[in-house]
Amino acid sequence: YWTIDHFEAFIPESVTVSNNALPGGSIKIAASGISVPNISISHSADTDEHVLNNPLSDAKSYGTIKYDSNAACYVVEVNDGYLDGGKMKPSVPGISNAGSIIESRIPQYRVKNDLLEFNGLTILDDTVTNTGDAKDPAKIPIAPVCGNNVFFRNNNTIPDNILNGIHGSSGSICYKRVTDTINPVYESEIDYSIPSINSVTVHTPVVCNVNFYDDKENDQSLNPDESRITVVLGRPSKIALYTTGTHLDIPGYNNTPGGSMDCRKYTAERQVLFPFDVYAGTDKPDPSRFVEKDTWHTIPINVSDEIDICIPAWVPEGDYTVKFREIAVNAPGTDKEQQHANTDISNYVAYCEIPVKVTGRIYGFRITDVSDMLWRDVFRVSKDSATHTGNYYYVGSKDEEGNNRGISPVFTLPLIEGSHLLYQNRGVLKTGYSFKFDLITIGGYYGNNDYISITPEFWFVKKDGTGRRKVDLWYHDSFGGKMNYFVKISPDDPRNVNNIKYMKLGDLYRNVPEDEITDTALILGIDGYAFKNRNAGIGRFDHISLSEAQRTYIGAKQNLPNEININDSIKSVQKWYGEYYLPNDLFTVEQGFDVIEYGRTHNGLDGKESFWLRDGYIIVNFRIETVKNGDFDNPVLSYWGACRCNMFLREGFLYEKTDYYGAVFTLRDGDIVFYDTDKRSSDDYRIGGTH
């Protein structure tokens, strides 16, 4: 018979895996889907429980063996017959199968095994047998290998403080004893180490995918840089810092359409470093949103990828590089960086750099006064007052942002017949009458060698609006202590070059606000009275050069960040004042006509020659540009001549106008006023009398 000497049954209860990349350094996974086996067991160490009889005793009780007192032992009778030997003692034959005879007279042992049943399978059968030999045990079935998901846990989050790298793994499995035991030698739980667990590579991905709005539509630079993003002073812009981009081409990365991945959940911070002051998170100046230059500004992960920015007017124009970066959640610092994406496992920061060009602005040209008394009612509240009415003639009906000014088309340039507010058939100027104007710049045009350069061009057009063409102008004027005749408005005529015109900023009818004078004089460190009463040159008929003597500072004084010097803000926006006129005695001729040669060959000139153009208008056209550091050969900004931004167009300039008489005029950028070829200011002041 068979007995159970030692029996313990265990099933897997849990697995513990250790790796630095796991939460807390390790996780314990309870077994899932393993059934506790159904085990039946019966055991006895008592022989009597297994050997149920004594065969010798049974034979005695059955009488199959008897005690022979003569032989002093138990004997088995072979048979009941006699041997007849006659007169002789018979010989007893030998018994060849004595053993089998004895066995046949003594019954077998009745035995049984211990019992062991495993999930309905009998391993050790405790059925009683009469053969003296209990049933041999069956083989214990081999335990199956655990299924793939018995010890499985997904969505394990790697702690944010785990560094990139290869992290080794170790683990153990815990077996728990079930059912009854026989002579146990193990604890109720057994732990075995698990060999060859794969390591874990931690590589927290971040990308730096940036968009910087290119404000090139507002770039008035004469030489724009196509390799740089345009940022315009005083204007809003936008940046976007995305967490989606291209990373490693391996499983788990670049798994979204288009071969990219969203690294938002792996990104701790998104930051931008402007090398110039900026307002971030707003499209207008707001001190609470001010970010000082060279300061990392964080864009929270949970806000929109795109944010507004606004460029303060005081930022110096020039070339800059704006740096963006996105920092992984497990970054120990920000020094290990890689451009666009941290595809190198040793890096924790993805960055990119955007080259930008900060440029200024020129806008707001308007006529503020005309010296002809006919216009006094337009610009003055009364005939005896210098107080301005607030009526101005703008380039167009819109402002520098393209927003409607809410003005009548009457108050738009150029001045033509019908531009006068009260006298609807008037508007064209008589030669000799000047007009005052002003305009605004933003940028670094506050130095003593910065200028507004205005180059007039002259066009003749018939009064019916036809025949527009460029012309040359000649004039008589008294300067240099004498009357000068037939002077050409040209830089090539030395007499014209010497005919410098002057103006005072503080002219009563220029209406420069007193606070502009005060602020500007204070910043320049000069006396305000002397500043506004300085009679300074503004150029010639062929070229106007507005300088520091015709400039005030009008930048913001209120609502500024604490870090900013108020003077830097005030001087960052400049207002320029100027005036211009065509000489009273003016003569118009086709461009290129050699007037000097004609006079030489025709016994001089008297102004009545047939080649002079009459019965039309002279259109004064201004090419307006900014000049830095006195470099007139390389102007910086243009009002309407830049290839990217035409401020005449932006401000709603009308390229076709109909005058009071119904004549339609096709206009060009820069057209400012019309002068009548046949009317002079001197006509209004001639002395009359009888003779």
XYZ file of C-alpha atoms in Angstrom:
691
model
C 0.000 0.000 0.000
C 0.943 3.635 -0.495
C 0.948 6.377 2.050
C 1.583 10.073 1.727
C 4.791 10.904 3.413
C 4.730 14.663 2.608
C 2.137 16.763 0.895
C 1.858 20.527 0.338
C -0.031 22.258 -2.473
C 0.724 25.852 -3.516
C -0.733 28.230 -6.068
C 0.726 31.550 -7.330
C -0.730 34.381 -5.289
C 1.148 37.482 -6.410
C 4.127 38.818 -8.289
C 6.281 41.701 -7.098
C 8.268 43.591 -9.720
C 10.875 46.141 -8.730
C 12.074 48.902 -11.042
C 12.890 52.547 -10.405
C 10.477 53.459 -13.161
C 7.534 52.031 -11.234
C 5.537 54.033 -8.700
C 7.279 53.658 -5.361
C 9.980 51.580 -6.990
C 7.918 48.391 -7.175
C 4.424 47.076 -7.687
C 2.674 43.983 -6.383
C 0.259 42.297 -8.746
C -2.256 39.815 -7.362
C -2.948 36.725 -9.429
C -6.008 36.979 -11.597
C -7.882 34.021 -13.060
C -6.161 31.226 -11.103
C -8.644 28.800 -9.492
C -7.883 27.113 -6.196
C -7.634 23.370 -6.970
C -10.203 20.983 -5.445
C -8.088 18.611 -3.360
C -9.345 15.674 -1.268
C -6.811 14.048 1.039
C -6.931 11.311 3.686
C -3.847 10.116 5.496
C -2.989 7.877 8.383
C 0.379 6.854 9.697
C -1.203 3.902 11.538
C -0.468 0.598 9.785
C -3.738 -0.838 11.023
C -5.483 1.826 8.950
C -3.874 0.410 5.863
C -3.457 -3.359 6.669
C -6.922 -4.457 7.595
C -6.310 -8.173 8.513
C -3.792 -10.810 9.757
C -3.682 -13.621 7.171
C -2.214 -16.189 9.643
C -4.983 -15.574 12.120
C -7.503 -15.824 9.349
C -6.023 -19.192 8.257
C -6.186 -20.532 11.784
C -9.736 -19.404 12.183
C -10.609 -20.870 8.839
C -8.843 -24.140 9.769
C -6.700 -24.079 6.722
C -3.665 -24.434 8.969
C -3.496 -26.396 12.176
C -1.141 -26.658 15.042
C 0.726 -29.958 15.244
C 1.836 -30.480 18.767
C 4.119 -33.294 17.730
C 5.799 -31.064 15.267
C 5.393 -28.048 17.514
C 4.364 -25.917 14.577
C 1.502 -25.138 12.297
C 1.036 -27.564 9.506
C -0.941 -27.703 6.346
C -2.589 -30.895 5.445
C -1.801 -31.730 1.883
C -4.589 -34.297 1.492
C -6.701 -36.684 3.538
C -5.593 -40.028 1.914
C -3.243 -42.827 3.051
C -0.086 -44.205 1.586
C -0.172 -48.023 1.281
C 3.276 -49.424 1.625
C 2.224 -52.983 2.340
C 4.499 -54.574 4.919
C 6.953 -51.867 4.358
C 6.824 -48.224 5.410
C 5.715 -46.298 2.406
C 7.950 -43.571 1.200
C 6.486 -40.113 1.368
C 6.705 -38.403 -1.965
C 8.285 -35.007 -2.077
C 6.068 -31.909 -2.250
C 7.296 -29.800 -5.099
C 4.874 -26.893 -4.708
C 4.807 -26.543 -0.981
C 4.938 -22.756 -1.178
C 1.929 -22.399 -3.360
C 0.049 -24.884 -1.246
C 0.804 -22.930 1.862
C -0.116 -19.670 0.126
C -3.382 -21.175 -0.927
C -4.153 -22.083 2.645
C -3.325 -18.588 4.001
C -5.469 -15.649 2.654
C -3.913 -12.336 1.300
C -3.603 -9.152 3.204
C -6.501 -6.685 2.821
C -4.889 -3.232 2.358
C -5.694 0.298 1.251
C -3.765 3.457 0.369
C -4.041 6.988 1.653
C -6.423 9.065 -0.424
C -5.428 11.944 -2.716
C -7.776 13.401 -5.274
C -6.844 16.450 -7.341
C -9.574 18.260 -9.263
C -11.525 14.991 -9.603
C -8.465 13.014 -10.646
C -7.573 10.207 -8.233
C -3.897 10.241 -7.585
C -3.930 7.805 -4.639
C -6.898 5.422 -4.403
C -7.962 4.328 -0.900
C -10.136 1.469 -2.156
C -9.543 -1.728 -0.078
C -7.895 -4.508 -2.036
C -7.868 -8.260 -1.100
C -4.767 -8.972 -3.063
C -2.379 -7.596 -0.542
C -1.218 -4.983 -3.061
C -3.042 -1.619 -3.171
C -3.292 0.321 -6.407
C -0.215 2.198 -7.475
C -0.529 5.994 -7.429
C -1.239 7.903 -10.609
C 1.100 10.616 -11.782
C 0.484 14.036 -10.320
C -0.481 16.294 -13.252
C 1.993 18.967 -14.269
C 0.788 22.435 -13.311
C 0.027 24.597 -16.370
C 1.983 27.760 -17.079
C 0.139 30.884 -15.973
C -1.692 32.730 -18.719
C -0.472 36.055 -20.103
C -2.892 38.112 -18.082
C -2.653 36.322 -14.735
C -0.128 38.852 -13.523
C -0.946 41.965 -15.527
C -1.396 45.614 -14.701
C -1.463 48.383 -17.251
C -1.538 52.171 -17.007
C 1.353 52.227 -14.595
C 2.529 55.823 -14.377
C 6.230 56.467 -14.279
C 6.906 59.007 -11.514
C 7.926 62.435 -12.744
C 11.216 62.299 -10.871
C 12.555 59.267 -12.710
C 15.418 60.255 -14.964
C 15.833 59.133 -18.524
C 17.886 55.989 -18.934
C 17.795 52.199 -18.726
C 16.404 50.984 -15.420
C 17.011 47.327 -14.448
C 14.233 45.098 -13.164
C 13.965 42.362 -10.556
C 11.031 40.422 -9.249
C 9.664 37.554 -7.225
C 6.609 35.382 -7.262
C 4.765 34.395 -4.103
C 3.109 30.959 -3.834
C 0.454 30.461 -1.189
C -0.276 27.056 0.348
C -3.795 25.749 -0.046
C -5.861 22.936 1.623
C -4.478 20.515 4.259
C -0.862 19.533 4.546
C 0.969 16.371 5.478
C 4.252 16.811 7.226
C 4.829 20.324 5.765
C 8.375 21.506 5.353
C 7.678 24.971 3.830
C 6.180 28.126 5.190
C 2.618 28.895 4.215
C 3.994 31.302 1.580
C 7.017 30.722 -0.609
C 8.836 33.401 -2.600
C 10.940 32.625 -5.641
C 12.937 35.138 -7.610
C 11.999 35.631 -11.256
C 14.972 35.557 -13.589
C 15.495 37.589 -16.767
C 12.928 40.364 -16.341
C 13.356 42.950 -19.049
C 14.722 46.379 -18.186
C 12.736 49.579 -18.713
C 14.022 52.454 -20.812
C 12.669 55.799 -19.662
C 12.757 58.442 -22.369
C 10.273 61.213 -21.662
C 9.518 62.854 -25.011
C 9.133 66.582 -25.526
C 8.931 68.528 -28.748
C 9.218 72.212 -29.490
C 6.918 73.132 -32.319
C 6.464 76.880 -32.607
C 4.569 79.356 -34.693
C 5.367 83.061 -34.564
C 2.896 85.237 -36.414
C 4.702 87.127 -39.148
C 3.395 90.698 -39.170
C 4.928 91.357 -42.566
C 1.721 92.991 -43.778
C 2.630 95.873 -41.465
C 6.329 95.925 -42.296
C 7.180 99.331 -43.748
C 10.876 98.530 -44.078
C 12.413 99.482 -47.370
C 14.750 96.505 -47.019
C 12.753 93.727 -45.357
C 14.546 90.596 -44.242
C 12.798 87.571 -45.710
C 14.683 85.269 -43.356
C 13.142 86.811 -40.255
C 9.708 87.092 -38.736
C 8.490 90.675 -38.675
C 7.472 92.187 -35.345
C 6.077 95.717 -35.482
C 6.384 98.130 -32.583
C 3.153 99.038 -30.857
C 1.252 96.279 -32.588
C -0.222 93.022 -31.350
C 1.133 89.716 -32.521
C 0.730 86.044 -31.668
C 2.917 83.124 -30.783
C 1.981 79.466 -30.496
C 3.913 76.806 -28.621
C 2.567 73.373 -29.459
C 3.207 70.097 -27.644
C 2.609 68.057 -30.798
C 5.401 67.251 -33.197
C 7.668 64.632 -34.707
C 9.750 62.480 -32.388
C 11.417 59.040 -32.607
C 10.053 56.567 -35.117
C 9.609 53.764 -32.584
C 6.557 52.123 -30.992
C 4.717 54.529 -28.746
C 6.143 57.585 -30.495
C 4.817 59.315 -33.591
C 1.640 57.288 -33.219
C -0.812 59.918 -34.385
C -1.892 60.648 -37.951
C 0.836 62.381 -39.845
C 3.641 60.719 -37.921
C 3.642 62.944 -34.872
C 2.851 62.658 -31.205
C 1.305 64.825 -28.544
C 3.759 65.279 -25.693
C 1.507 67.457 -23.543
C 1.292 64.995 -20.642
C 5.060 64.598 -20.657
C 5.711 68.339 -20.650
C 6.195 70.212 -17.393
C 6.653 73.710 -18.775
C 6.480 75.653 -22.014
C 8.603 78.757 -22.001
C 9.653 81.601 -24.248
C 12.546 84.016 -23.871
C 12.182 87.359 -25.594
C 15.385 89.390 -25.884
C 13.183 92.474 -25.751
C 10.385 93.683 -23.501
C 6.951 92.353 -24.328
C 3.418 92.121 -23.027
C 2.414 88.444 -23.010
C -1.109 87.104 -22.883
C -2.646 90.321 -24.148
C -2.938 92.170 -27.440
C -2.607 95.581 -25.820
C -0.326 97.224 -23.257
C -1.083 95.865 -19.796
C 1.461 96.289 -16.976
C 0.149 93.154 -15.268
C 1.203 91.159 -18.342
C 4.598 92.751 -18.756
C 7.558 90.436 -19.337
C 10.950 92.052 -19.050
C 13.508 91.249 -21.720
C 15.721 88.179 -21.272
C 13.239 86.643 -18.843
C 11.809 83.171 -19.325
C 8.029 83.403 -19.534
C 6.012 80.270 -18.831
C 2.928 79.367 -20.829
C 0.874 76.988 -18.675
C 0.265 73.552 -20.113
C -3.471 73.768 -19.477
C -4.072 76.925 -21.520
C -4.380 77.506 -25.233
C -1.287 76.830 -27.303
C -1.645 80.242 -28.915
C -1.228 83.451 -26.935
C -1.366 87.120 -27.800
C 1.616 89.367 -27.368
C 2.095 93.100 -27.775
C 5.390 94.786 -28.563
C 6.021 97.979 -26.550
C 6.954 101.034 -28.547
C 10.224 101.521 -26.638
C 11.798 98.271 -27.845
C 14.832 99.103 -30.023
C 14.418 98.205 -33.665
C 16.730 95.513 -34.913
C 17.388 91.818 -35.354
C 16.705 89.435 -32.490
C 16.404 85.730 -31.797
C 13.461 84.542 -29.710
C 14.029 81.216 -27.967
C 11.304 78.733 -27.101
C 11.634 75.579 -25.033
C 9.535 72.753 -23.651
C 10.761 70.971 -20.544
C 10.068 67.315 -19.733
C 8.326 66.454 -16.465
C 11.373 64.504 -15.277
C 13.964 67.116 -16.178
C 16.589 67.570 -13.442
C 17.460 70.927 -14.994
C 17.262 72.877 -18.237
C 20.843 72.611 -19.457
C 20.465 69.390 -21.444
C 18.589 70.514 -24.511
C 18.110 69.517 -28.114
C 16.637 71.382 -31.029
C 13.020 70.581 -31.957
C 12.775 67.265 -30.048
C 14.789 65.423 -27.391
C 15.447 62.365 -29.527
C 18.689 61.855 -27.599
C 17.803 60.113 -24.339
C 20.258 62.236 -22.385
C 18.306 65.422 -23.120
C 15.265 66.723 -21.294
C 14.528 69.976 -23.092
C 13.398 70.589 -26.658
C 14.006 74.075 -27.973
C 13.830 76.131 -31.106
C 14.907 79.622 -32.039
C 13.026 82.037 -34.245
C 14.865 84.945 -35.860
C 12.777 88.103 -35.772
C 13.124 91.656 -36.942
C 11.592 94.412 -34.850
C 10.597 97.330 -37.016
C 8.999 100.705 -36.426
C 6.053 102.469 -38.018
C 5.239 105.664 -39.839
C 1.631 106.738 -40.152
C -0.997 109.374 -39.438
C -0.042 111.958 -42.049
C -2.582 114.765 -42.069
C -2.920 118.366 -43.150
C -3.629 120.560 -40.152
C -3.817 124.036 -41.664
C -3.707 126.029 -44.888
C -2.328 129.565 -44.865
C -5.000 130.830 -47.250
C -7.515 132.863 -45.224
C -10.225 131.063 -47.162
C -9.492 128.003 -45.013
C -9.651 129.762 -41.658
C -13.242 128.649 -41.073
C -12.197 125.053 -41.677
C -9.359 124.985 -39.176
C -10.173 127.763 -36.666
C -13.105 128.019 -34.311
C -13.408 131.691 -35.244
C -11.671 134.144 -37.522
C -9.936 135.849 -34.628
C -8.877 132.655 -32.868
C -5.942 130.320 -33.243
C -7.855 127.534 -31.518
C -8.131 124.570 -33.825
C -11.504 123.154 -34.834
C -10.273 119.567 -34.822
C -10.775 119.293 -38.564
C -7.927 117.506 -40.306
C -7.364 116.134 -43.763
C -6.114 112.569 -43.497
C -4.597 110.253 -46.060
C -7.858 108.327 -46.050
C -10.902 107.432 -44.021
C -9.101 104.777 -41.958
C -6.413 104.748 -39.309
C -3.100 102.903 -39.304
C -4.844 99.667 -38.297
C -7.385 99.932 -41.084
C -10.187 100.952 -38.731
C -12.648 103.567 -39.910
C -12.016 107.036 -38.544
C -15.655 107.973 -38.949
C -14.873 110.983 -41.123
C -16.408 112.287 -44.300
C -14.541 111.623 -47.561
C -14.268 115.407 -47.788
C -11.563 115.200 -45.116
C -9.304 112.949 -47.169
C -6.310 113.745 -49.329
C -5.495 115.097 -51.772
C -7.091 118.518 -51.570
C -9.107 119.032 -54.741
C -11.980 121.266 -55.743
C -14.682 120.194 -53.327
C -12.388 119.528 -50.369
C -13.288 122.764 -48.620
C -15.766 122.162 -45.847
C -17.812 125.330 -46.442
C -17.077 126.375 -50.004
C -17.890 123.242 -51.932
C -16.302 124.441 -55.152
C -12.966 125.180 -53.512
C -10.099 123.039 -52.335
C -7.296 123.409 -54.852
C -4.583 125.692 -53.490
C -3.128 128.774 -55.085
C 0.621 128.806 -55.480
C 2.341 130.584 -52.643
C -0.034 129.290 -49.982
C 1.478 126.789 -47.605
C -0.088 123.871 -45.818
C 0.926 122.529 -42.446
C 1.053 118.833 -41.712
C 2.139 116.348 -39.116
C 2.758 112.621 -38.918
C 3.787 109.996 -36.369
C 6.624 107.507 -36.146
C 7.278 104.708 -33.691
C 10.789 103.461 -33.114
C 14.244 104.757 -32.453
C 13.784 108.036 -34.310
C 14.476 110.210 -31.294
C 18.164 110.918 -31.832
C 19.616 114.251 -32.880
C 20.597 112.790 -36.234
C 17.291 111.149 -37.128
C 15.004 112.661 -39.732
C 11.878 112.455 -41.778
C 12.839 112.700 -45.414
C 10.133 113.980 -47.769
C 10.845 114.098 -51.462
C 8.188 115.918 -53.486
C 7.335 114.861 -56.993
C 5.250 116.993 -59.278
C 2.600 115.920 -61.727
C 0.488 117.934 -64.099
C -3.099 116.992 -64.814
C -5.717 118.752 -66.864
C -8.722 120.125 -65.055
C -10.898 117.450 -66.605
C -8.760 114.780 -64.901
C -6.870 113.629 -67.985
C -3.287 113.808 -69.139
C -1.500 113.178 -65.875
C 2.266 113.296 -66.318
C 5.423 114.211 -64.459
C 6.654 117.751 -64.812
C 9.499 120.031 -63.816
C 8.807 123.208 -61.876
C 10.590 126.527 -62.140
C 10.048 129.565 -59.987
C 10.976 133.107 -59.079
C 11.775 133.802 -55.452
C 13.585 136.336 -53.368
C 16.392 134.836 -51.327
C 20.062 135.406 -50.772
C 19.415 139.135 -50.736
C 18.050 139.300 -54.251
C 15.307 138.169 -56.579
C 16.155 134.929 -58.331
C 14.470 134.154 -61.609
C 13.725 130.838 -63.209
C 15.078 128.630 -60.486
C 14.436 124.959 -61.032
C 13.031 122.903 -58.167
C 15.819 120.385 -58.340
C 18.827 119.316 -56.284
C 20.857 120.033 -59.405
C 20.113 123.763 -59.326
C 22.561 125.397 -56.870
C 20.257 128.368 -56.374
C 17.423 126.100 -55.329
C 19.727 124.170 -53.002
C 20.594 127.419 -51.242
C 16.954 128.422 -50.862
C 16.451 126.897 -47.412
C 13.044 127.160 -45.775
C 12.540 127.560 -42.038
C 9.803 127.047 -39.497
C 9.152 127.390 -35.790
C 7.666 124.484 -33.927
C 5.824 126.869 -31.627
C 4.039 128.751 -34.395
C 0.663 129.787 -32.991
C -1.213 128.176 -35.849
C 0.705 124.935 -35.643
C -1.155 124.126 -32.432
C 1.532 121.913 -30.926
C 0.215 120.868 -27.480
C 2.155 122.477 -24.672
C 2.681 119.170 -22.878
C 4.458 117.837 -25.973
C 6.822 120.798 -25.853
C 7.379 120.374 -22.130
C 7.960 116.610 -22.231
C 10.304 116.809 -25.192
C 12.336 119.693 -23.821
C 12.656 117.941 -20.473
C 13.960 114.747 -22.070
C 16.351 116.692 -24.306
C 17.509 118.782 -21.376
C 16.774 122.097 -23.077
C 14.600 125.103 -22.371
C 11.044 124.635 -23.593
C 10.616 128.223 -24.735
C 13.813 128.157 -26.732
C 12.850 124.793 -28.179
C 9.514 125.875 -29.570
C 10.727 129.252 -30.806
C 13.805 128.021 -32.592
C 13.641 128.975 -36.264
C 15.067 125.847 -37.843
C 15.536 124.818 -41.413
C 13.265 122.186 -42.887
C 14.822 121.822 -46.314
C 14.082 123.055 -49.771
C 11.343 122.902 -52.361
C 12.884 119.718 -53.756
C 13.427 118.004 -50.420
C 12.076 118.392 -46.899
C 14.163 117.226 -43.945
C 12.276 117.277 -40.676
C 14.758 117.141 -37.816
C 14.813 117.238 -34.034
C 13.706 120.868 -34.205
C 10.403 119.792 -35.746
C 9.876 116.723 -33.578
C 8.163 116.071 -30.264
C 7.894 112.953 -28.133
C 4.372 111.676 -27.546
C 4.784 108.149 -26.196
C 2.727 106.754 -23.328
C 3.171 108.298 -19.895
C 0.539 106.350 -18.013
C -0.086 102.691 -17.258
C 3.563 101.707 -17.625
C 5.378 98.783 -15.993
C 7.411 99.720 -12.943
C 10.568 98.450 -14.623
C 10.365 101.007 -17.438
C 11.838 104.496 -17.433
C 9.008 106.833 -18.370
C 11.274 108.868 -20.656
C 12.075 105.762 -22.700
C 8.371 105.311 -23.286
C 7.631 108.942 -24.085
C 10.397 109.327 -26.669
C 9.618 106.014 -28.380
C 6.740 107.633 -30.285
C 7.549 110.769 -32.224
C 5.390 113.410 -33.833
C 6.837 115.402 -36.693
C 5.589 118.811 -37.772
C 6.209 120.306 -41.169
C 4.901 122.633 -43.818
C 5.305 123.030 -47.531
C 4.230 125.213 -50.395
C 4.906 125.828 -54.025
C 6.335 129.260 -54.815
C 3.957 132.014 -55.794
C 5.614 132.614 -59.152
C 5.636 129.108 -60.562
C 6.121 127.727 -64.031
C 5.331 124.200 -65.125
C 6.977 122.362 -67.981
C 7.159 118.850 -69.346
C 9.701 116.778 -67.456
C 13.094 116.911 -69.094
C 12.421 119.984 -71.196
C 15.633 122.028 -71.428
C 14.411 125.423 -70.308
C 17.918 126.856 -70.030
C 18.771 125.922 -73.581
C 15.509 127.365 -74.834
C 16.236 130.652 -73.108
C 19.745 130.700 -74.470
C 18.545 130.230 -78.004
C 15.488 132.479 -77.767
C 16.904 135.615 -76.231
C 15.891 134.736 -72.700
C 12.660 133.873 -70.927
C 9.711 135.936 -69.801
C 7.375 133.234 -68.443
C 4.917 133.606 -71.278
C 6.459 130.968 -73.508
C 4.109 128.477 -75.071
C 5.820 125.437 -73.596
C 4.715 126.339 -70.088
C 1.781 124.159 -69.056
C -1.365 126.006 -68.058
C -5.023 125.474 -67.352
C -4.448 122.510 -65.103
C -3.350 121.375 -61.698
C -0.001 120.541 -60.210
C -0.263 117.485 -57.974
C 2.255 117.544 -55.150
C 3.226 113.974 -54.316
C 5.255 113.175 -51.196
C 7.635 110.262 -50.853
C 7.937 110.059 -47.059
C 10.712 108.049 -45.399
C 12.522 107.763 -42.083
C 16.261 108.310 -41.796
C 18.529 106.986 -39.037
C 21.862 108.524 -38.120
C 21.782 110.967 -40.996
C 22.041 108.241 -43.638
C 19.734 109.750 -46.257
C 21.039 107.316 -48.858
C 19.616 104.400 -46.910
C 16.223 105.342 -45.486
C 14.645 102.811 -43.151
C 10.866 103.049 -43.376
C 8.612 104.302 -46.119
C 5.100 105.633 -45.742
C 3.869 104.081 -48.968
C 6.902 102.897 -50.911
C 7.726 99.705 -48.999
C 7.122 96.430 -50.802
C 5.165 94.889 -47.938
C 3.059 97.620 -46.409
C 1.569 100.645 -48.108
C 0.235 102.943 -45.393
C -1.670 104.995 -47.942
C -3.580 101.865 -48.853
C -3.962 100.855 -45.202
C -5.358 104.250 -44.281
C -8.015 104.039 -46.956
C -6.573 106.366 -49.570
C -8.990 106.946 -52.426
C -7.324 106.166 -55.719
C -10.050 107.947 -57.598
C -11.770 111.174 -56.649
C -14.406 113.276 -58.311
C -14.184 117.016 -57.840
C -16.976 119.520 -57.471
C -17.181 119.953 -61.228
C -17.522 116.248 -61.920
C -13.992 115.688 -63.145
C -12.637 112.280 -62.159
C -9.001 112.148 -61.107
C -6.977 108.964 -60.941
C -4.654 109.280 -57.983
C -1.389 107.761 -56.865
C 0.094 106.905 -53.492
C 1.620 110.030 -52.005
C -0.694 112.571 -53.641
C -1.175 115.351 -51.080
C -2.565 118.548 -52.615
C -3.501 120.093 -55.931
C -2.163 123.537 -56.873
C -3.733 125.561 -59.665
C -1.256 126.399 -62.413
C -2.961 129.710 -63.053
C -3.798 131.058 -59.597
C -1.386 132.671 -57.201
C -1.629 133.759 -53.613
C -0.384 137.177 -54.660
C -3.607 137.633 -56.588
C -5.414 137.934 -53.266
C -3.215 140.792 -52.046
C -2.613 142.981 -55.083
C -2.877 146.693 -54.486
C -5.587 148.207 -56.645
C -6.268 151.846 -57.571
C -7.289 154.330 -60.249
C -5.097 155.934 -62.846
